[in-house]
Coordinates of C-alpha atoms in Angstrom, one line a residue:
M1 CA 0.1 -0.2 -0.2
N2 CA 1.1 3.5 -0.9
T3 CA 1.4 7.1 1.0
V4 CA -0.7 9.1 -1.5
A5 CA -0.2 13.1 -1.8
V6 CA -3.1 15.2 -3.1
V7 CA -1.8 18.9 -3.6
G8 CA -4.8 20.9 -4.4
V9 CA -7.0 18.4 -2.4
T10 CA -10.2 21.2 -2.0
G11 CA -10.5 22.0 -5.5
A12 CA -12.4 20.7 -8.4
V13 CA -10.1 18.1 -9.8
G14 CA -8.6 17.3 -5.9
T15 CA -11.8 16.2 -5.1
E16 CA -12.3 14.1 -8.1
L17 CA -8.9 12.4 -7.7
L18 CA -10.5 11.8 -4.1
R19 CA -13.3 10.1 -6.0
V20 CA -11.5 8.0 -8.6
L21 CA -9.0 6.7 -6.1
E22 CA -11.3 5.5 -3.8
A23 CA -13.7 4.0 -6.9
R24 CA -10.9 2.4 -8.9
D25 CA -9.8 1.2 -5.3
F26 CA -6.4 2.5 -5.9
P27 CA -4.1 0.9 -2.9
V28 CA -4.0 4.0 -0.6
G29 CA -2.8 2.7 2.8
R30 CA -2.1 6.8 3.8
L31 CA -3.5 9.9 2.2
V32 CA -1.8 13.2 2.6
P33 CA -4.4 15.8 1.4
L34 CA -2.8 18.9 0.8
A35 CA -3.7 22.8 -0.1
S36 CA -3.6 26.4 0.6
E37 CA -2.9 27.9 4.0
R38 CA -6.4 28.9 4.1
S39 CA -7.5 25.5 3.7
A40 CA -5.3 23.5 6.3
G41 CA -7.5 22.6 9.0
K42 CA -10.2 21.7 7.2
T43 CA -11.2 17.9 6.4
V44 CA -11.5 15.9 3.6
T45 CA -13.5 12.0 3.3
F46 CA -11.5 9.5 1.9
K47 CA -12.9 5.6 2.0
G48 CA -15.4 6.7 4.8
A49 CA -12.9 8.3 7.0
E50 CA -12.1 12.3 7.9
V51 CA -8.7 13.2 7.0
T52 CA -7.8 16.7 8.0
V53 CA -6.3 19.2 5.1
Q54 CA -2.5 20.5 5.4
A55 CA -0.6 23.1 4.5
T56 CA 1.5 22.2 1.4
S57 CA 5.1 22.7 2.4
P58 CA 8.9 21.3 1.7
S59 CA 8.3 18.7 4.5
A60 CA 4.8 17.6 3.8
F61 CA 6.5 15.1 1.1
Q62 CA 8.6 13.3 3.7
G63 CA 6.9 9.2 3.6
V64 CA 5.1 9.7 0.2
D65 CA 5.4 7.4 -2.1
L66 CA 3.5 9.2 -5.1
A67 CA 1.9 12.8 -5.3
F68 CA -0.4 14.1 -7.4
F69 CA -0.3 17.8 -8.0
S70 CA -3.4 20.0 -9.0
A71 CA -2.9 23.2 -7.6
G72 CA -1.3 25.2 -11.0
A73 CA 1.6 25.5 -12.3
T74 CA 3.3 27.8 -10.0
R75 CA 2.5 25.3 -7.1
S76 CA 3.8 23.0 -9.2
R77 CA 7.3 24.3 -9.8
A78 CA 7.5 25.3 -6.4
F79 CA 6.8 21.8 -4.8
V80 CA 7.6 19.1 -7.2
P81 CA 11.1 19.4 -6.4
H82 CA 10.2 18.9 -2.8
A83 CA 8.2 15.7 -3.5
R84 CA 10.9 14.3 -5.8
A85 CA 13.5 14.8 -3.2
A86 CA 11.4 13.0 -0.4
G87 CA 11.5 10.2 -3.3
A88 CA 8.1 10.6 -3.9
L89 CA 6.7 9.9 -8.0
V90 CA 4.8 12.6 -9.4
V91 CA 1.7 12.9 -11.8
D92 CA 1.3 17.0 -11.8
N93 CA -1.7 18.2 -13.8
S94 CA -0.4 21.6 -14.5
S95 CA 1.1 23.0 -17.5
A96 CA 4.5 23.7 -15.4
F97 CA 6.4 20.5 -16.9
R98 CA 4.3 19.4 -20.0
M99 CA 6.5 20.9 -22.9
D100 CA 9.6 19.5 -21.0
P101 CA 11.2 17.3 -23.3
S102 CA 12.5 15.2 -20.6
I103 CA 9.2 14.6 -19.2
P104 CA 6.3 12.3 -20.5
L105 CA 3.4 13.8 -21.3
V106 CA 0.6 10.5 -20.9
V107 CA -2.8 9.5 -22.1
P108 CA -2.3 5.7 -21.3
E109 CA -4.5 4.4 -23.9
V110 CA -2.7 6.6 -26.3
N111 CA 0.8 6.8 -25.6
P112 CA 2.0 4.0 -22.7
E113 CA 5.2 3.7 -24.0
A114 CA 6.0 7.0 -23.3
L115 CA 6.6 6.4 -19.4
N116 CA 9.6 4.3 -20.2
G117 CA 12.5 6.0 -19.0
H118 CA 10.2 8.6 -16.6
P119 CA 12.3 10.7 -14.8
G120 CA 10.0 10.5 -11.7
V121 CA 8.0 13.1 -12.9
V122 CA 5.1 12.7 -15.7
A123 CA 2.3 15.2 -17.0
N124 CA -0.9 15.0 -17.3
P125 CA -2.3 17.0 -20.7
N126 CA -4.2 19.7 -20.7
C127 CA -8.0 18.9 -20.8
V128 CA -8.7 19.5 -24.3
A129 CA -5.9 17.8 -25.4
A130 CA -6.8 14.9 -23.7
I131 CA -10.2 14.4 -25.0
A132 CA -9.4 15.0 -28.7
V133 CA -6.7 12.7 -28.7
M134 CA -8.9 9.9 -27.3
G135 CA -10.8 10.4 -30.6
L136 CA -7.9 10.9 -33.1
A137 CA -5.7 8.5 -31.9
P138 CA -8.1 5.4 -33.0
L139 CA -8.4 6.9 -36.4
A140 CA -4.7 7.4 -36.4
R141 CA -4.5 4.1 -36.9
L142 CA -6.5 3.7 -39.7
A143 CA -4.2 6.2 -41.7
R144 CA -1.6 9.1 -41.3
I145 CA -3.4 12.5 -40.4
E146 CA -2.3 15.3 -42.7
R147 CA -4.2 17.9 -40.5
V148 CA -6.8 18.4 -37.8
V149 CA -9.1 21.4 -37.4
M150 CA -10.7 21.9 -34.0
S151 CA -13.5 23.8 -32.3
T152 CA -14.0 23.5 -28.9
Y153 CA -17.0 23.9 -26.4
Q154 CA -15.3 24.2 -23.0
S155 CA -17.4 23.8 -19.9
A156 CA -17.3 26.0 -16.4
S157 CA -15.2 22.9 -14.9
G158 CA -12.2 24.1 -17.1
A159 CA -11.6 27.1 -15.1
G160 CA -12.1 25.4 -11.6
Q161 CA -14.7 25.3 -8.7
R162 CA -15.4 28.6 -8.6
A163 CA -16.3 29.1 -12.3
M164 CA -18.7 26.6 -12.0
E165 CA -20.4 28.1 -9.0
D166 CA -20.5 31.8 -10.5
L167 CA -22.3 29.9 -13.5
I168 CA -25.0 28.6 -11.1
V169 CA -25.0 32.1 -9.6
Q170 CA -25.6 33.9 -12.7
T171 CA -27.6 31.8 -14.0
K172 CA -30.1 32.0 -11.2
A173 CA -29.7 36.0 -11.6
H174 CA -30.7 36.1 -15.2
L175 CA -33.6 33.9 -14.2
A176 CA -34.5 35.8 -12.0
G177 CA -34.3 39.2 -13.7
Q178 CA -31.3 40.7 -11.6
E179 CA -28.2 41.8 -13.3
V180 CA -25.5 39.4 -14.0
V181 CA -21.9 40.2 -12.7
P182 CA -19.2 37.9 -13.5
R183 CA -17.0 37.4 -10.7
V184 CA -14.9 34.9 -11.8
L185 CA -14.4 34.8 -16.0
K186 CA -13.8 38.1 -17.6
H187 CA -17.1 38.0 -19.4
P188 CA -21.0 37.0 -18.3
Y189 CA -21.3 33.4 -18.9
A190 CA -25.0 32.4 -18.0
F191 CA -26.9 31.8 -21.4
N192 CA -23.9 33.7 -23.3
L193 CA -20.4 32.0 -24.8
F194 CA -16.9 33.8 -25.0
S195 CA -13.8 33.0 -27.1
H196 CA -11.3 31.1 -24.2
D197 CA -10.3 34.1 -22.4
A198 CA -6.5 33.1 -21.9
D199 CA -4.3 36.2 -23.1
I200 CA -3.9 36.6 -26.9
E201 CA -0.4 35.4 -27.9
A202 CA 1.9 36.9 -30.7
N203 CA 0.7 34.4 -33.1
G204 CA -3.4 35.6 -32.5
Y205 CA -3.9 32.4 -30.7
N206 CA -4.6 32.5 -26.9
G207 CA -2.8 30.8 -24.7
E208 CA -5.1 27.9 -24.4
E209 CA -5.2 27.2 -28.3
N210 CA -1.4 27.0 -28.1
K211 CA -1.4 24.5 -25.6
V212 CA -3.6 22.4 -27.3
V213 CA -1.7 22.7 -30.2
A214 CA 1.9 21.6 -28.9
E215 CA 0.5 19.1 -26.3
L216 CA -1.3 17.2 -29.2
R217 CA 1.8 17.0 -31.1
K218 CA 3.7 15.9 -28.2
I219 CA 0.9 12.9 -27.2
M220 CA 0.8 11.9 -30.7
G221 CA 4.2 12.2 -31.5
R222 CA 3.8 14.5 -34.4
P223 CA 5.9 17.6 -33.3
S224 CA 5.0 19.3 -37.0
L225 CA 1.1 18.0 -37.0
P226 CA -0.4 20.8 -38.8
I227 CA -3.4 21.8 -36.4
S228 CA -5.5 24.8 -36.1
V229 CA -8.0 25.0 -32.9
T230 CA -10.4 27.9 -31.5
C231 CA -10.8 27.6 -28.2
V232 CA -14.7 28.7 -26.8
R233 CA -16.2 28.9 -23.2
V234 CA -19.9 27.6 -22.9
P235 CA -22.3 27.6 -20.2
V236 CA -22.3 24.0 -19.3
L237 CA -21.4 22.6 -16.0
R238 CA -18.7 20.0 -17.1
A239 CA -17.5 17.9 -20.0
H240 CA -15.7 19.9 -23.1
T241 CA -17.2 19.0 -26.4
I242 CA -15.2 18.8 -29.4
S243 CA -15.1 19.4 -33.1
L244 CA -12.9 17.9 -35.1
N245 CA -12.4 18.1 -39.1
V246 CA -9.7 15.5 -39.5
E247 CA -7.7 15.1 -42.9
F248 CA -5.9 11.8 -43.6
D249 CA -3.4 10.9 -46.8
R250 CA -6.2 8.4 -48.2
E251 CA -9.9 8.2 -47.9
V252 CA -11.2 7.0 -44.7
S253 CA -14.5 5.6 -44.8
V254 CA -17.1 6.2 -41.8
D255 CA -17.3 2.7 -41.7
E256 CA -14.2 2.3 -41.1
A257 CA -13.9 5.1 -38.4
R258 CA -16.5 3.7 -36.3
Q259 CA -15.0 0.4 -36.4
A260 CA -11.6 2.0 -35.1
L261 CA -13.7 3.9 -32.5
T262 CA -16.0 1.0 -31.5
E263 CA -12.8 -1.0 -30.6
A264 CA -10.5 1.4 -29.1
A265 CA -10.5 1.3 -25.2
G266 CA -11.7 4.2 -23.1
V267 CA -14.1 5.4 -25.8
I268 CA -17.9 4.7 -26.5
L269 CA -19.1 5.4 -30.0
Q270 CA -22.4 7.2 -30.3
D271 CA -23.3 7.9 -33.7
D272 CA -27.2 7.3 -33.8
R273 CA -28.0 9.6 -36.9
A274 CA -31.9 8.1 -36.6
A275 CA -32.2 9.1 -33.3
N276 CA -30.0 12.3 -33.9
H277 CA -28.2 11.2 -31.0
F278 CA -24.4 12.6 -30.9
P279 CA -21.8 13.4 -28.2
M280 CA -23.2 15.8 -25.4
P281 CA -21.8 16.7 -22.2
W282 CA -25.3 15.7 -20.8
D283 CA -24.3 11.9 -21.2
A284 CA -20.5 12.8 -20.9
S285 CA -20.4 14.1 -17.3
G286 CA -19.7 11.7 -15.1
Q287 CA -18.8 9.1 -17.0
D288 CA -15.3 8.0 -17.5
D289 CA -15.2 7.2 -21.1
V290 CA -14.6 9.9 -24.2
L291 CA -18.1 10.0 -26.3
V292 CA -17.0 9.8 -29.8
G293 CA -19.6 10.3 -32.9
R294 CA -21.6 12.4 -35.6
L295 CA -19.0 10.9 -38.0
R296 CA -19.4 11.9 -41.8
R297 CA -17.5 12.4 -44.3
D298 CA -16.5 16.0 -45.4
P299 CA -17.8 16.7 -48.8
S300 CA -15.3 19.8 -49.6
R301 CA -12.6 17.2 -49.1
A302 CA -12.1 13.7 -49.9
T303 CA -9.8 12.7 -47.2
A304 CA -11.4 14.2 -44.5
L305 CA -14.0 13.4 -41.8
D306 CA -15.7 15.6 -39.4
V307 CA -16.2 13.6 -35.7
L308 CA -17.7 14.8 -32.6
A309 CA -16.1 14.2 -29.2
C310 CA -17.1 15.2 -25.3
G311 CA -15.3 14.0 -22.3
D312 CA -15.5 14.9 -18.9
Q313 CA -13.0 17.4 -18.0
L314 CA -12.7 16.6 -14.3
L315 CA -12.3 12.8 -15.3
K316 CA -10.5 12.0 -18.7
G317 CA -9.7 15.8 -18.6
A318 CA -8.1 15.4 -15.4
A319 CA -8.4 13.3 -12.3
L320 CA -9.3 9.7 -14.1
N321 CA -5.9 10.5 -16.4
A322 CA -3.9 11.0 -13.7
V323 CA -5.4 8.3 -11.6
Q324 CA -4.6 5.9 -14.7
I325 CA -1.2 7.3 -15.4
A326 CA -0.3 6.2 -11.8
E327 CA -1.5 2.9 -12.0
S328 CA 0.6 2.4 -15.2
L329 CA 3.7 3.8 -13.5
L330 CA 2.7 1.5 -10.3
G331 CA 1.7 -1.7 -12.2
V332 CA -1.9 -1.4 -10.6

């Protein structure tokens, strides 16, 4: 049994990490819940027991075998070295180490071989990249992908627990005829959508879009894969939806794609044309698997298919994938 630390345990992803660890019967002998100073002294429930949250500090990792980090890049850069010095394996959910060439960026169903020779730290991808690659990887086994054009419909959970709570508050205010006042994100969120609010960078794309491109290339082992992405926040509590236009080096039939996705681990094909039932957050929320469907040939490009993917941002996009990485590392 392992001593397991969870940094950022009181946040949205930290809460899901505890639930996933318990649901998957991960071998936790002792839990070390860590958070900021303001959360120290609170308790979290794990396997029916109340465990007191500690402040994250260099000494908090003594005796820890495995540490999950989900408290942002700044905290990861500050404390991952201390966790490693104490001998802990680290699975980091922030952007701190994702593009470090020495650190693997892993989705276990897609690139488990990247774990070979890991330096004791493994990066968990951006939620959009993790969900998108679950739809792309099975298709990449059919033919070489030449280009991907993506549009994302990202839920409030991607901005954390406070954003989810603010969406509920704004929705209630709007329905009551009251003024909607954004408190977490830059724009009104209820009954609205807007371009992802990450800063616009020199190439005209925002930081979220640039992260998705870089991380997909790394996970798929295609450093020059042409990808264009537009990221949009939509008023959904959890589960991101992604539209994918995928161009191949040969014609790939819809039937071939359906078969590949049906056989793919961690994917559920949801492609019922008769009922007009395709992947959507209502079905994907709380679901471990990524829903993929709305398969159709692009009439403007003989070698391209259009696909829709939807996955729970807090699960496959964060906590579940992190636990799956840990399972692979420890042979669970």
